[in-house]
PDB file of C-alpha atoms and ligand atoms in Angstrom:
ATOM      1  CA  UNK A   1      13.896  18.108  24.179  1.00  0.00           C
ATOM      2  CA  UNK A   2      12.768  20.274  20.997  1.00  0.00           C
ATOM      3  CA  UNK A   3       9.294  18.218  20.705  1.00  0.00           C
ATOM      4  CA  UNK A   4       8.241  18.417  24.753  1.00  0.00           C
ATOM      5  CA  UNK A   5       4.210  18.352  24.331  1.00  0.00           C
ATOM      6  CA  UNK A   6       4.701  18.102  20.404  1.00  0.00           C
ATOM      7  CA  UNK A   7       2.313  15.565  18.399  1.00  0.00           C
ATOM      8  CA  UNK A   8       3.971  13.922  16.025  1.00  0.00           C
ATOM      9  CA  UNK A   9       3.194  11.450  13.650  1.00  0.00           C
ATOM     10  CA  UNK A  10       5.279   8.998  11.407  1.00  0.00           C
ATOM     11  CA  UNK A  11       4.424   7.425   8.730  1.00  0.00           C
ATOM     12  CA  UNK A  12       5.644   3.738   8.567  1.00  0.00           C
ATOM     13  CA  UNK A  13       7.373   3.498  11.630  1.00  0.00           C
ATOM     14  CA  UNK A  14       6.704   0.166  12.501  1.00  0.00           C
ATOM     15  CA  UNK A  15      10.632  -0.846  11.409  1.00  0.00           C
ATOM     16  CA  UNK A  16      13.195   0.788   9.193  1.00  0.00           C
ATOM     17  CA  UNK A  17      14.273   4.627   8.639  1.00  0.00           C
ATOM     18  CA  UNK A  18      10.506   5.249   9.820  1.00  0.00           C
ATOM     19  CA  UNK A  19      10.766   3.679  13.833  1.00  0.00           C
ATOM     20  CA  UNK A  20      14.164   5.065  13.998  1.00  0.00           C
ATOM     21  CA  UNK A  21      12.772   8.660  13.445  1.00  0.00           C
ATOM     22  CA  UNK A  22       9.788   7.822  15.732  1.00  0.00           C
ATOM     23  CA  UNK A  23      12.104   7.071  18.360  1.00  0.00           C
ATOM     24  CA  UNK A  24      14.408  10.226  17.623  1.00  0.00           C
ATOM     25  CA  UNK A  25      11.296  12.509  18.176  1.00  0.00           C
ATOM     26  CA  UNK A  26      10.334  10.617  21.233  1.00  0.00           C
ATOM     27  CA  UNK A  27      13.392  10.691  22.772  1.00  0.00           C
ATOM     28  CA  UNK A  28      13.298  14.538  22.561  1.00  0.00           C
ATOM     29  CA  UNK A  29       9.544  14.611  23.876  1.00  0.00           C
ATOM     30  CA  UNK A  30       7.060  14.225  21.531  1.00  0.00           C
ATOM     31  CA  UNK A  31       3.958  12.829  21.526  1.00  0.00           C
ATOM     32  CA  UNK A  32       4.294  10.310  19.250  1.00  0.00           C
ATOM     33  CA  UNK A  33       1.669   8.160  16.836  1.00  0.00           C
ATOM     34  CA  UNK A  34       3.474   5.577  14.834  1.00  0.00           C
ATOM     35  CA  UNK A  35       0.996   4.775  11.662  1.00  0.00           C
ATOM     36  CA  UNK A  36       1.487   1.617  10.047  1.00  0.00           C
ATOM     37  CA  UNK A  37      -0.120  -0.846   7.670  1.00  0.00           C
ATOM     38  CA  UNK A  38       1.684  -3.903   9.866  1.00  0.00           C
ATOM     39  CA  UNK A  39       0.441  -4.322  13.041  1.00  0.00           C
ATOM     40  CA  UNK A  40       2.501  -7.008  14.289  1.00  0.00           C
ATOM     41  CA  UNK A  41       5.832  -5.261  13.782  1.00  0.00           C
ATOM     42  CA  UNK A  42       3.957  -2.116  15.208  1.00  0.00           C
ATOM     43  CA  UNK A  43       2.554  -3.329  18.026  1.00  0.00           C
ATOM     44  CA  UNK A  44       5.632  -4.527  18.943  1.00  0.00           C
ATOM     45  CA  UNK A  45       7.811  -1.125  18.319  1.00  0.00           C
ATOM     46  CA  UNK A  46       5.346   0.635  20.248  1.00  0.00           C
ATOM     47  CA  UNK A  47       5.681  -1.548  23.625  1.00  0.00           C
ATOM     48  CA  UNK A  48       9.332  -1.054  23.298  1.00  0.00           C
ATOM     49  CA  UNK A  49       8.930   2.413  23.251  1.00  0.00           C
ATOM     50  CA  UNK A  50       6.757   2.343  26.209  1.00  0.00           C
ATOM     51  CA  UNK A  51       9.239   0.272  28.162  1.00  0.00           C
ATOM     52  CA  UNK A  52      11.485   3.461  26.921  1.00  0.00           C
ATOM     53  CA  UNK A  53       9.295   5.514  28.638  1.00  0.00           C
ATOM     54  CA  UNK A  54       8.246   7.473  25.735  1.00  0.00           C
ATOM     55  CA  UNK A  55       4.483   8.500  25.297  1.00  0.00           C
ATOM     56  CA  UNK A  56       3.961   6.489  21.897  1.00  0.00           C
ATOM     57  CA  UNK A  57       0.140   4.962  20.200  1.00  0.00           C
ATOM     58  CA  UNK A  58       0.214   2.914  17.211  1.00  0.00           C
ATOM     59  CA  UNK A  59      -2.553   3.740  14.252  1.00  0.00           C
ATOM     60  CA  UNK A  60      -2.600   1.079  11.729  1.00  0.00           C
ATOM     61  CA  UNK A  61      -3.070   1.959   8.583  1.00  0.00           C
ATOM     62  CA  UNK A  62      -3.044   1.504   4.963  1.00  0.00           C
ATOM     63  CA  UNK A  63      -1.663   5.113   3.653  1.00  0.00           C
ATOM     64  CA  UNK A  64      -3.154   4.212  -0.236  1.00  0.00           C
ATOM     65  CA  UNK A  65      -6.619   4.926   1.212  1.00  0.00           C
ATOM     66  CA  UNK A  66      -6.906   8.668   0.914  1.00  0.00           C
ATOM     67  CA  UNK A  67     -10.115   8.077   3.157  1.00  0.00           C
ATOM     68  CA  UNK A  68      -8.266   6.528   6.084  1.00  0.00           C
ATOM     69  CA  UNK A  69      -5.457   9.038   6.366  1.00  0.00           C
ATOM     70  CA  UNK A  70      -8.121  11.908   6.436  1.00  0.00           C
ATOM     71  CA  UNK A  71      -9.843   9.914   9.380  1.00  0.00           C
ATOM     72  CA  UNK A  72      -6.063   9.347  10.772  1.00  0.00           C
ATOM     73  CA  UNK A  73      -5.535  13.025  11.116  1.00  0.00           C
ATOM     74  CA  UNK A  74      -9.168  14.037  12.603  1.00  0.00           C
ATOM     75  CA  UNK A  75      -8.797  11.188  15.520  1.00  0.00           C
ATOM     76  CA  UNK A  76      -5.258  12.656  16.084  1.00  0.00           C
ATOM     77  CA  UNK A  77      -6.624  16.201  16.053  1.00  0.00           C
ATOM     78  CA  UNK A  78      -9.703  15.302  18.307  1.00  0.00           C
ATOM     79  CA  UNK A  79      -7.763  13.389  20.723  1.00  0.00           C
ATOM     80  CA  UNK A  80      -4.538  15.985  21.449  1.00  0.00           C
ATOM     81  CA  UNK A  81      -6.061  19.308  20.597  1.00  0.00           C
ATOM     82  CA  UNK A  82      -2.553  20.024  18.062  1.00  0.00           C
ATOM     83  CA  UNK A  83      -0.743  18.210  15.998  1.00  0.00           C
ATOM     84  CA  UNK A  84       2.716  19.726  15.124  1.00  0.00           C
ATOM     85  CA  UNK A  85       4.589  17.641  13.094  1.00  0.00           C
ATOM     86  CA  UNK A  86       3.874  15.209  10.310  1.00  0.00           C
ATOM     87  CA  UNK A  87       6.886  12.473   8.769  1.00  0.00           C
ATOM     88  CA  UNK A  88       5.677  11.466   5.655  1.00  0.00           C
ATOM     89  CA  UNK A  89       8.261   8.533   5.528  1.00  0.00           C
ATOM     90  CA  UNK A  90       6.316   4.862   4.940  1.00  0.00           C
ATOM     91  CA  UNK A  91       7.697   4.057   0.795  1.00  0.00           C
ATOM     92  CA  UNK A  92       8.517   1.047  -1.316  1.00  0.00           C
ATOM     93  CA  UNK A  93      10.499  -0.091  -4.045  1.00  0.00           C
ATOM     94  CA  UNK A  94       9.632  -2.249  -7.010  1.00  0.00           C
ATOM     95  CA  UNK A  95      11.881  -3.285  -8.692  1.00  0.00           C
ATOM     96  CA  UNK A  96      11.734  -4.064 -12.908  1.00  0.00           C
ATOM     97  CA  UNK A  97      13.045  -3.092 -15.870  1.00  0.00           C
ATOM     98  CA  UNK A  98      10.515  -0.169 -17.028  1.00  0.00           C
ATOM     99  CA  UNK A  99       9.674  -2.265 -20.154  1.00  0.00           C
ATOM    100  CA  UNK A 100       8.458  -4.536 -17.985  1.00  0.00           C
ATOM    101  CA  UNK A 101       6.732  -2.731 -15.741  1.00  0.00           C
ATOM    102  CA  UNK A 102       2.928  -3.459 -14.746  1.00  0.00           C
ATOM    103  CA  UNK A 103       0.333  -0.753 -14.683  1.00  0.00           C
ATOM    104  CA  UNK A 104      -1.154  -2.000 -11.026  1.00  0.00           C
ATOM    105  CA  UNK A 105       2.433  -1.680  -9.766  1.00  0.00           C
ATOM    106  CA  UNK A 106       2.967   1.663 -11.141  1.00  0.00           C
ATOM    107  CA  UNK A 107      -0.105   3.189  -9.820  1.00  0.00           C
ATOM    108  CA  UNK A 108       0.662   1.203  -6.169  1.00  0.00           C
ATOM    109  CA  UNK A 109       3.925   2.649  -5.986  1.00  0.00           C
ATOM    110  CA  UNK A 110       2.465   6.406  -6.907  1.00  0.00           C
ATOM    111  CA  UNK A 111      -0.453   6.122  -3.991  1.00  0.00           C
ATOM    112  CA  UNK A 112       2.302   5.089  -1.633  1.00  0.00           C
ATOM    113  CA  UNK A 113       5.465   6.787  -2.363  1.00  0.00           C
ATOM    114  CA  UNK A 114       3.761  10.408  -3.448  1.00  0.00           C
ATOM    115  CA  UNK A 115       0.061  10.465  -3.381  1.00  0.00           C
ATOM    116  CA  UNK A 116      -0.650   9.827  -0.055  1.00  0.00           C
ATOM    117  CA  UNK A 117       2.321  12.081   1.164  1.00  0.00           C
ATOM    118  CA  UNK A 118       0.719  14.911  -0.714  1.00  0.00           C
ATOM    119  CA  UNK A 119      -3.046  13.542   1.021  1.00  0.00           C
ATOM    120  CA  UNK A 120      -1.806  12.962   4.490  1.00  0.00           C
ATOM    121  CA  UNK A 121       0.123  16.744   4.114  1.00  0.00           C
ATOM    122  CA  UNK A 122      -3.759  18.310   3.166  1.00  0.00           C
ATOM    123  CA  UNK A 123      -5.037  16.729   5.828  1.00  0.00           C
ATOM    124  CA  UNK A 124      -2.307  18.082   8.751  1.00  0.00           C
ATOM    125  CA  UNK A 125      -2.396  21.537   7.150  1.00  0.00           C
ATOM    126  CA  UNK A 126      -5.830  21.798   7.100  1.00  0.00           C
ATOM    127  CA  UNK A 127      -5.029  22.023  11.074  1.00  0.00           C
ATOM    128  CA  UNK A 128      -1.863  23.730  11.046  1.00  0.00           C
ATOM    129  CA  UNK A 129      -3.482  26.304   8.809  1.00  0.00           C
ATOM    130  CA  UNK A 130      -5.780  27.007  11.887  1.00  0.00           C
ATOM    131  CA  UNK A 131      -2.996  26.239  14.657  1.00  0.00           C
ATOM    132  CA  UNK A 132      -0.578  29.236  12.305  1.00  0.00           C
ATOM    133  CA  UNK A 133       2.292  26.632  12.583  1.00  0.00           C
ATOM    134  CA  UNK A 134       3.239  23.090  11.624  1.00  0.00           C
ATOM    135  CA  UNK A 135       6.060  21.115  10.040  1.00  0.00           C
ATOM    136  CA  UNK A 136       6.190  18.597   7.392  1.00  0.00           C
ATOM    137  CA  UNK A 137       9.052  16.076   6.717  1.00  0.00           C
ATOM    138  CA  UNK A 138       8.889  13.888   3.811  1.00  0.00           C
ATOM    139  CA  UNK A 139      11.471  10.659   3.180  1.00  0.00           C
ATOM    140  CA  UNK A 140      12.391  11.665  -0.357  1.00  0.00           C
ATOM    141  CA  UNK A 141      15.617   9.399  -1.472  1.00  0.00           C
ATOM    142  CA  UNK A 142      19.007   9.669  -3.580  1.00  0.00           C
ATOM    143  CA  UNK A 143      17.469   7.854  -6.429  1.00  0.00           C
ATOM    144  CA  UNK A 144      15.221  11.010  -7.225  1.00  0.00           C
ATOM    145  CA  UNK A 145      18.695  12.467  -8.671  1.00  0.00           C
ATOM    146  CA  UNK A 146      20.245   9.705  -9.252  1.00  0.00           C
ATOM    147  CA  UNK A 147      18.149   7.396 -10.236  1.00  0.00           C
ATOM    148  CA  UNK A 148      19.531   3.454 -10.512  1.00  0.00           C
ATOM    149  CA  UNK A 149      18.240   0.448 -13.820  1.00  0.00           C
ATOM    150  CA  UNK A 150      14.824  -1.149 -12.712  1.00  0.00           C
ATOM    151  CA  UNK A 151      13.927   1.394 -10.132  1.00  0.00           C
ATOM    152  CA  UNK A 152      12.639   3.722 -12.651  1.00  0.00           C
ATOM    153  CA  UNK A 153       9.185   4.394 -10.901  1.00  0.00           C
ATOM    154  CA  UNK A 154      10.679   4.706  -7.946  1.00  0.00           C
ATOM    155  CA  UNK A 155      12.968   7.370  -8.813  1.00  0.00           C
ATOM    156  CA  UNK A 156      10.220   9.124 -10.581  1.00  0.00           C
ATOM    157  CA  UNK A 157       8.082   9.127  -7.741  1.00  0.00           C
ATOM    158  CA  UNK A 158      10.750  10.143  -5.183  1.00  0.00           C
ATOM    159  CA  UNK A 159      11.495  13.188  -7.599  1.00  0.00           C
ATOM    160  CA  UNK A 160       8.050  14.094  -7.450  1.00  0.00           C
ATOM    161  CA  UNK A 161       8.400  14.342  -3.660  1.00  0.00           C
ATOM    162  CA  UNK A 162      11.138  16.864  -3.872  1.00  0.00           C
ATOM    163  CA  UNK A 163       8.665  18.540  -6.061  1.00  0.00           C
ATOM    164  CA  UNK A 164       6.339  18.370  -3.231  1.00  0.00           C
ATOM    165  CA  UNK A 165       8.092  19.679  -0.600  1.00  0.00           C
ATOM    166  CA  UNK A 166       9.157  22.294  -2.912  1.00  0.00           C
ATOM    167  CA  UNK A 167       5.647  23.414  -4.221  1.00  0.00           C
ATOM    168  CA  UNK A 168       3.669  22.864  -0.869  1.00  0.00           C
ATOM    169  CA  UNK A 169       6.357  24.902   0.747  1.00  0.00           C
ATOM    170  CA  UNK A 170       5.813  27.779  -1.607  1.00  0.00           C
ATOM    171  CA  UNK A 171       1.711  27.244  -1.131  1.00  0.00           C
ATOM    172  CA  UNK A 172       1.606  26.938   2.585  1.00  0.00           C
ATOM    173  CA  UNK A 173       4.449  28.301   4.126  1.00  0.00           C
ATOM    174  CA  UNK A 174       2.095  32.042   4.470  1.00  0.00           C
ATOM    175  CA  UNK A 175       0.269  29.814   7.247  1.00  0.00           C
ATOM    176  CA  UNK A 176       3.305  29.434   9.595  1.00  0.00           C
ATOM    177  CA  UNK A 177       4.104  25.849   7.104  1.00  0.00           C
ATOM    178  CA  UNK A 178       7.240  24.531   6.745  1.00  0.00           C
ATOM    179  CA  UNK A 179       7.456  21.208   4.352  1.00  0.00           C
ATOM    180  CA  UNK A 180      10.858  19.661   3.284  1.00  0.00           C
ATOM    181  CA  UNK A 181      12.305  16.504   2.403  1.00  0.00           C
ATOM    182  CA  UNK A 182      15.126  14.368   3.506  1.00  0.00           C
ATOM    183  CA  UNK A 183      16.619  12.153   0.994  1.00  0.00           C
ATOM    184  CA  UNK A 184      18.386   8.954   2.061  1.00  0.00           C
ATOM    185  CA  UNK A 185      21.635   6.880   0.479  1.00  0.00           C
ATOM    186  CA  UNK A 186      21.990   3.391   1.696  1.00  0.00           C
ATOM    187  CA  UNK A 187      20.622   2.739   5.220  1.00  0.00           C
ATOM    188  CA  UNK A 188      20.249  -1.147   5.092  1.00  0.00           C
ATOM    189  CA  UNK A 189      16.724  -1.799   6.287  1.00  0.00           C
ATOM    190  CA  UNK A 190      14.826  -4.716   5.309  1.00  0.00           C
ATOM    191  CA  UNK A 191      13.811  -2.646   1.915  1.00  0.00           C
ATOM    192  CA  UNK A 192      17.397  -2.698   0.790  1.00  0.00           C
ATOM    193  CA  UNK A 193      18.129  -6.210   2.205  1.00  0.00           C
ATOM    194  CA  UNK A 194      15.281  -7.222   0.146  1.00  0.00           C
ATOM    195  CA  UNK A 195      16.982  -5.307  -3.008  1.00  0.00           C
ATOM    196  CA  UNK A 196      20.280  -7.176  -2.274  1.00  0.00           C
ATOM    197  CA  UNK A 197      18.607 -10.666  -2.077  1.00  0.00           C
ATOM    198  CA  UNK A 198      17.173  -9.877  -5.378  1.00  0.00           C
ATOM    199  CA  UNK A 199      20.501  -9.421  -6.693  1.00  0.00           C
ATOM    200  CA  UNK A 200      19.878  -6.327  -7.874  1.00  0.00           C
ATOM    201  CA  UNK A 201      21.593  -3.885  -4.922  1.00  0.00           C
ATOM    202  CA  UNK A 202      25.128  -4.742  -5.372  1.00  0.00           C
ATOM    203  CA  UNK A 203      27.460  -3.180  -2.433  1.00  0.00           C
ATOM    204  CA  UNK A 204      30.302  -2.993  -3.726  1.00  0.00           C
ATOM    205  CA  UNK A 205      29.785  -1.215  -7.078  1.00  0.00           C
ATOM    206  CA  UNK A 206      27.519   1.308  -4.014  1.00  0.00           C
ATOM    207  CA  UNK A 207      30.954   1.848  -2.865  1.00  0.00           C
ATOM    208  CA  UNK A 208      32.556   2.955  -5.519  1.00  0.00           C
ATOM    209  CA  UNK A 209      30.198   6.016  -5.735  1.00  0.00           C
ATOM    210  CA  UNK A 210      30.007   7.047  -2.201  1.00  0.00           C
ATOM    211  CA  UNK A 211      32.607   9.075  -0.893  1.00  0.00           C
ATOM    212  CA  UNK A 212      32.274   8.189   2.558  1.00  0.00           C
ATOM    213  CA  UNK A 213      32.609   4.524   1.832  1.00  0.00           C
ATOM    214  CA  UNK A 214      30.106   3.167   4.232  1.00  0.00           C
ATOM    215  CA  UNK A 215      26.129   2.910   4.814  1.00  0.00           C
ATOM    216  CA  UNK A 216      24.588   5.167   7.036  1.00  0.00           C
ATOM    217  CA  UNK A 217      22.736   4.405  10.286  1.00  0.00           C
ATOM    218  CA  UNK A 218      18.949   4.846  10.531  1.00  0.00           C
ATOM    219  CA  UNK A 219      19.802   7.302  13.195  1.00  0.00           C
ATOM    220  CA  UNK A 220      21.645   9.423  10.716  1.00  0.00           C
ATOM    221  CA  UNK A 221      18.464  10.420   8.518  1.00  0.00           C
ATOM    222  CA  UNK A 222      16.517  10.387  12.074  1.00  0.00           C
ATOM    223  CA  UNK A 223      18.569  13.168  12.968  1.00  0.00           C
ATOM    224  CA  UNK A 224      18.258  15.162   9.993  1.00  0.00           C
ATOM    225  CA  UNK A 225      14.332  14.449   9.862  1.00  0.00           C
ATOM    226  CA  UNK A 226      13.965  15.922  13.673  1.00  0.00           C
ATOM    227  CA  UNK A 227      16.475  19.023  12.492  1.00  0.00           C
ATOM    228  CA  UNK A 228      14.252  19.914  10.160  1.00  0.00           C
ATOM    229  CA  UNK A 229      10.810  19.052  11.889  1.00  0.00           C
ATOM    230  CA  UNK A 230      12.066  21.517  14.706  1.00  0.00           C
ATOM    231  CA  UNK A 231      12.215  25.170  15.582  1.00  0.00           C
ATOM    232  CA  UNK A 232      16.023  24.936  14.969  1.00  0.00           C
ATOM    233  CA  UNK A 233      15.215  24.944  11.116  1.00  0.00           C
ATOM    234  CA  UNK A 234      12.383  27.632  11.840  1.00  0.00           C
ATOM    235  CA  UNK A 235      13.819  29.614   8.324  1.00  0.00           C
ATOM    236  CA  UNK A 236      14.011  26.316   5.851  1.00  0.00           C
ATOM    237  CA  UNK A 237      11.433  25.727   3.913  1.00  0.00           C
ATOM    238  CA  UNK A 238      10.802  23.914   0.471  1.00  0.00           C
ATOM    239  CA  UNK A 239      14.313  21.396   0.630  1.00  0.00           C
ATOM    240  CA  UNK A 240      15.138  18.575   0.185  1.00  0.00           C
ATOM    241  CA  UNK A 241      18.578  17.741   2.510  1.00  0.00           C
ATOM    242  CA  UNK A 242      20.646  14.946   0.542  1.00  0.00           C
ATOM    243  CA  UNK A 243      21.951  12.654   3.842  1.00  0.00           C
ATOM    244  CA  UNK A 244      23.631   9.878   1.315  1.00  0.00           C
ATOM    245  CA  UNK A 245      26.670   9.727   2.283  1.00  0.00           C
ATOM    246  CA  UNK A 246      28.165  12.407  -0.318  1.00  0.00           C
ATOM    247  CA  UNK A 247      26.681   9.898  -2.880  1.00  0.00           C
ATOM    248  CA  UNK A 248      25.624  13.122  -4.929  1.00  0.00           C
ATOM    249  CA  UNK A 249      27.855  15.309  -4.828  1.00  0.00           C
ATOM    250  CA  UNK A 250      29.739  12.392  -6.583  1.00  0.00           C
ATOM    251  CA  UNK A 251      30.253  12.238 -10.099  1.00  0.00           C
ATOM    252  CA  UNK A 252      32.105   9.417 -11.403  1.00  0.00           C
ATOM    253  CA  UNK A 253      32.987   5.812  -9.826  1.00  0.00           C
ATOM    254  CA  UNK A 254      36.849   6.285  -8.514  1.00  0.00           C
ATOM    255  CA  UNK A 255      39.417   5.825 -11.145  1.00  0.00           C
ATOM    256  CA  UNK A 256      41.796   2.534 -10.462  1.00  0.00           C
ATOM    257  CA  UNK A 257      44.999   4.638  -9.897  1.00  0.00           C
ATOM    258  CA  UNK A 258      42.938   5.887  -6.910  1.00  0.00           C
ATOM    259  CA  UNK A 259      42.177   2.476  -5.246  1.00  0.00           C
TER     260      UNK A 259
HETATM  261  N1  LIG B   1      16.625   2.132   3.277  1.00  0.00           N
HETATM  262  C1  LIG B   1      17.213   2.967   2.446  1.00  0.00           C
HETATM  263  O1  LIG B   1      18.403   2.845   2.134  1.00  0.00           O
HETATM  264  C2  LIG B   1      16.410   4.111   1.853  1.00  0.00           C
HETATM  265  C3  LIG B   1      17.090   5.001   1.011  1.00  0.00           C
HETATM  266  C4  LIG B   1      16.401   6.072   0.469  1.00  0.00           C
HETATM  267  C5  LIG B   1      15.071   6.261   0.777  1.00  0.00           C
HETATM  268  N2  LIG B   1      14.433   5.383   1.595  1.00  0.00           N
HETATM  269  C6  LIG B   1      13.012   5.652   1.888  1.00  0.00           C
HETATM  270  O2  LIG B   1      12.823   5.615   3.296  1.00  0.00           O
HETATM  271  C7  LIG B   1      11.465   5.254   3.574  1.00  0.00           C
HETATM  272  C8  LIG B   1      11.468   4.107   4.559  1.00  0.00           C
HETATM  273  O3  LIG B   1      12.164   3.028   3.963  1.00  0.00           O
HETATM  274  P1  LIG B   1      12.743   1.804   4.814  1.00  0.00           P
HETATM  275  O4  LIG B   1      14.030   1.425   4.171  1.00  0.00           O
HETATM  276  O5  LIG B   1      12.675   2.116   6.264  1.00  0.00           O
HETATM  277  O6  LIG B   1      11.657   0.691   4.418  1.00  0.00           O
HETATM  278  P2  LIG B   1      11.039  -0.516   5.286  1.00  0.00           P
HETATM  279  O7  LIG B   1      10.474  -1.434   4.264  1.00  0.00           O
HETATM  280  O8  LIG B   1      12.047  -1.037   6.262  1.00  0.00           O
HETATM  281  O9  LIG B   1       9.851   0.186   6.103  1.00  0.00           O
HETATM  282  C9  LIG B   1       8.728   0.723   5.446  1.00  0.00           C
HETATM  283  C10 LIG B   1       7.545   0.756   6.418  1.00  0.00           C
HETATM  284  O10 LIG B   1       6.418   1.283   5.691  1.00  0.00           O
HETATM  285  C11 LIG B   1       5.277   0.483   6.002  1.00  0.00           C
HETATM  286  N3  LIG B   1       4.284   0.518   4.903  1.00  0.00           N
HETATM  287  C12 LIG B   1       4.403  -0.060   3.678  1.00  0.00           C
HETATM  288  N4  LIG B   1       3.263   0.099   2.970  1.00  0.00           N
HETATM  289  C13 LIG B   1       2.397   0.799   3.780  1.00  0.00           C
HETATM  290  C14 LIG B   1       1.054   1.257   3.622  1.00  0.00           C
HETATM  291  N5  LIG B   1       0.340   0.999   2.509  1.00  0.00           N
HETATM  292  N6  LIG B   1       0.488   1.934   4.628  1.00  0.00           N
HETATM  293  C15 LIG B   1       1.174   2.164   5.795  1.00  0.00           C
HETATM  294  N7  LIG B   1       2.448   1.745   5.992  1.00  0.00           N
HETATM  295  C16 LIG B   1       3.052   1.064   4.994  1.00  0.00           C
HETATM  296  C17 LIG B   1       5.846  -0.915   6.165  1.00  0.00           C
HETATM  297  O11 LIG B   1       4.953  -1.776   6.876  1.00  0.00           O
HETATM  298  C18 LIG B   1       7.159  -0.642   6.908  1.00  0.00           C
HETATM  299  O12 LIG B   1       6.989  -0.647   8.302  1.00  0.00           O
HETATM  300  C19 LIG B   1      10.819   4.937   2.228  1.00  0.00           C
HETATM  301  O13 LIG B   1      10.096   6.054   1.774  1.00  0.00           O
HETATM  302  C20 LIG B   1      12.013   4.664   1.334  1.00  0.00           C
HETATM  303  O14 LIG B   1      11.716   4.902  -0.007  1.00  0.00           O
HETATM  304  C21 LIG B   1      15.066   4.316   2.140  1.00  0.00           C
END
């Protein structure tokens, strides 16, 4: 029970990676506000996590309006007197060749993916600063060092949150501030199911680079995400945590003689 009376909020937890760390967090206590820009899929992951039993709001949201996460984080200050944990999590991909690739969809995928993590972390410290303690998780991903063909934004904007979590770290951590990142391999949530339909995530040749030879659950990165949003990582600060699956510590598909 490491978040007992903890407020916590996670970024598009409506479905995917983002609900199952939501419910992770819950299930150890917190307090939890699920922001979302869907409220049909929220509403309905936050009655199932009442029926839990779990103290859990929904906020819906759109996270590419700097102006709405700063009111976000005031009406979640107000109402519980703390907040102590922030996920940064809700992302997207979009997926085309870079030669190819729209202006509008570049900048969309920036305000999602890494401005308004950087926005919606300002906000939160701008209590924690005054609380003298907080903790920031971002959903980074594998593709910011390994980067994969007509993901290219993507990548570049999931590199630029290990940068974050690296640079805020260094800035706030004098303030009792601890920011990291967790970066996912293949969980398959409706983002990646998408990414297969489009033909362009291809399984098997995902095998052949991951050591472990398998997907990993959503609870996997959940459990990694409340590690580091607790007191148990009370000394880590700055990191991004690769949970992929040994995808990169890989270096080379697997020879035939090895199959
Ligand atoms: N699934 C994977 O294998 C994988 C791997 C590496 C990294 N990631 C990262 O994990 C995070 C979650 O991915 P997922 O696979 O769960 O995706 P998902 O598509 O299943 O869920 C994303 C959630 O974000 C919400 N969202 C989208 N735009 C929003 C906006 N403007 N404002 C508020 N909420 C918004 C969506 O409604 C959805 O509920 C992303 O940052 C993604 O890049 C996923």
């Amino acid at each position: 029970m490491r978040f007992s009376n903890k407020v916590c909020i996670v970024t598009g937890s409506a479905r995917g990676l983002g609900k199952a760390m939501a419910e992770r967090l819950a299930s150890e206590g917190g307090i939890m506000v699920l922001a979302d820009v869907d409220g049909e899929f929220l509403d309905e992951t936050v009655k199932q996590f009442q029926i839990k039993g779990y103290q859990a709001e929904g906020y819906i949201i759109d996270l590419t309006n700097v102006s709405e996460i700063d009111q976000m984080i005031d009406y979640i200050a107000q109402k519980y007197g703390r907040i102590d944990v922030l996920v940064n999590n809700a992302g997207m991909q979009i997926r085309k060749w870079a030669t190819e690739f729209p202006e509008e969809e570049f900048d969309f995928l920036m305000d999602l993916n890494l401005k308004a993590y950087f926005f919606a972390t300002r906000a939160a410290a701008r209590y924690f600063k005054k609380q003298g303690y907080g903790a920031v998780v971002c959903t980074s991903s594998g593709n910011s060092i390994r980067p994969a063909s007509k993901r290219s934004p993507y990548a570049i904007s999931k590199a630029a949150v290990n940068g974050l979590a690296q640079a805020l770290g260094n800035e706030l951590g004098r303030f009792g501030i601890r920011i990291n990142a967790v970066a996912p391999g293949y969980v398959m949530t409706d983002m990646v199911k998408q990414g297969i339909k489009e033909g362009i995530i291809d399984i098997d040749a995902i095998m052949s680079v991951l050591p472990m030879k398998r997907l990993l659950e959503p609870s996997e990165i959940a459990s990694a995400v409340a590690f580091l949003a607790s007191s148990d990582a009370s000394g880590i600060n700055g990191q991004t945590l690769f949970v992929d699956a040994g995808w990169s510590a890989n270096g080379l598909p697997e020879s035939k003689d090895l199959e």
